[in-house]
Amino acid sequence: MLHRHPFLSLVTGAYLAFVAWLTLTPQSVSVGHVQVFLRLLDALHRHGYAESISDTRLEFLANIGLFVPIGMFLLLLFGAGGWWLAALASFAMTCGIEYAQHYIPGRVPDGRDLVANGLGALIGVAIALVLTLPATLRRRRQRRLRMTPA
């Protein structure tokens, strides 16, 4: 799988490293990045925009968005038939992150993160399935034609 898709494997590994840096470093390292988004949200609220989005909701949506690419990358690596494996691997990854956060200073594991990350991964898997559907159907049709006796 990895040898057939070296570039995709490299991009997936880089994104997973980014997610690990974002989720597994002590909280004080990433607080500055979060403050930028909170200030932006506050500015939007002051101008009457996005008033229904609280900082809690923004964090939930960000967790969903963070795992959408993971679901997509894993589906592309495992193939359309391995959609369940991509979903399971994504969920295992978020469980591992939440477990590890017990031991990282300033990090607090949260069950909502499991839900948001899992949902994001499933959305990513679904998007990748839809995008790869034409190629999957074409391959199945070609296989059937090859198996049909002439």
XYZ file of C-alpha atoms in Angstrom:
150
model
C 0.000 0.000 0.000
C 2.645 2.562 0.997
C 5.030 1.545 -1.800
C 2.275 1.960 -4.420
C 1.458 5.480 -3.242
C 4.731 7.045 -2.075
C 3.662 10.691 -2.505
C 0.295 10.134 -0.809
C 2.096 8.289 1.987
C 4.477 11.212 2.421
C 1.655 13.780 2.513
C -0.332 11.610 4.931
C 2.685 11.220 7.203
C 3.327 14.965 7.149
C -0.291 15.731 8.027
C -0.287 13.147 10.822
C 2.905 14.737 12.188
C 1.161 18.126 12.126
C -1.849 16.695 14.000
C 0.482 15.074 16.538
C 2.282 18.387 17.059
C -1.032 20.193 17.456
C -2.628 17.708 19.837
C 0.276 16.151 21.734
C 2.422 19.143 22.660
C 1.991 20.864 26.011
C -0.882 23.348 25.953
C 1.330 26.382 26.519
C 2.976 25.802 23.117
C -0.241 26.089 21.116
C -2.163 28.622 23.234
C -0.905 31.519 21.096
C -2.382 29.973 17.953
C -5.744 29.488 19.643
C -5.782 33.102 20.851
C -5.585 34.315 17.240
C -8.761 32.426 16.355
C -10.541 33.596 19.502
C -9.647 37.225 18.732
C -10.930 36.771 15.188
C -14.171 35.272 16.492
C -14.506 38.145 18.976
C -14.018 40.680 16.144
C -16.701 38.929 14.086
C -19.083 39.035 17.071
C -18.472 42.761 17.573
C -19.482 43.386 13.945
C -22.594 41.222 14.226
C -21.293 38.173 12.346
C -21.147 34.529 13.437
C -22.932 35.332 16.684
C -24.218 31.779 17.019
C -20.655 30.425 17.084
C -19.238 30.311 20.594
C -15.642 29.434 21.416
C -16.815 25.947 22.439
C -18.610 25.471 19.123
C -15.600 26.822 17.243
C -13.347 24.298 18.991
C -15.787 21.481 18.133
C -15.874 22.550 14.460
C -12.085 22.866 14.387
C -11.746 19.309 15.717
C -14.071 18.082 12.985
C -12.080 19.959 10.357
C -8.781 18.636 11.704
C -9.793 15.015 11.135
C -11.529 15.361 7.733
C -8.180 15.104 5.871
C -7.161 12.116 7.998
C -10.264 10.204 6.930
C -9.648 11.172 3.305
C -5.945 10.275 3.313
C -6.509 6.929 5.016
C -9.297 5.991 2.621
C -7.074 6.828 -0.338
C -4.292 4.697 1.136
C -6.514 1.730 2.050
C -8.753 1.946 -1.032
C -12.523 2.258 -1.279
C -13.023 -1.308 -0.048
C -11.132 -0.422 3.104
C -13.443 2.440 4.096
C -14.223 0.707 7.371
C -10.506 0.305 8.090
C -9.923 4.028 7.444
C -12.787 4.912 9.805
C -11.572 2.476 12.457
C -7.940 3.662 12.212
C -9.064 7.296 12.493
C -11.125 6.555 15.579
C -8.271 4.552 17.136
C -5.985 7.498 16.461
C -8.275 9.958 18.242
C -8.651 7.541 21.171
C -4.863 7.349 21.389
C -4.581 11.135 21.317
C -7.148 11.576 24.081
C -5.468 8.884 26.194
C -2.024 10.461 25.728
C -3.381 13.869 26.716
C -3.839 12.546 30.275
C -0.057 12.693 30.630
C 0.686 15.972 28.801
C 0.922 19.170 30.872
C -1.915 21.583 30.194
C -3.915 19.104 28.118
C -7.332 17.865 29.179
C -8.876 14.880 27.423
C -12.472 15.477 26.426
C -15.144 13.068 25.231
C -16.477 15.731 22.875
C -13.146 15.626 21.072
C -13.677 11.901 20.431
C -17.062 12.673 18.889
C -15.805 15.642 16.844
C -12.675 13.880 15.588
C -14.601 10.711 14.775
C -17.249 12.715 12.941
C -14.569 14.595 11.008
C -12.888 11.341 9.996
C -16.213 9.860 8.833
C -16.924 13.000 6.808
C -13.456 12.689 5.250
C -14.034 9.017 4.416
C -17.414 9.873 2.852
C -15.939 12.718 0.784
C -13.131 10.488 -0.468
C -15.613 7.712 -1.308
C -17.710 10.124 -3.361
C -14.646 11.539 -5.130
C -13.252 8.100 -5.949
C -16.614 6.563 -6.902
C -16.237 7.034 -10.690
C -12.815 5.350 -10.715
C -14.057 2.556 -8.434
C -17.046 1.875 -10.693
C -14.824 1.954 -13.794
C -12.420 -0.603 -12.262
C -15.293 -2.895 -11.272
C -16.764 -2.667 -14.767
C -13.382 -3.511 -16.338
C -12.948 -6.487 -13.977
C -16.384 -7.813 -14.926
C -15.609 -7.455 -18.621
C -12.323 -9.352 -18.208
C -14.040 -12.148 -16.307
C -16.826 -12.530 -18.866
C -16.029 -15.333 -21.363
C -15.820 -14.139 -24.956
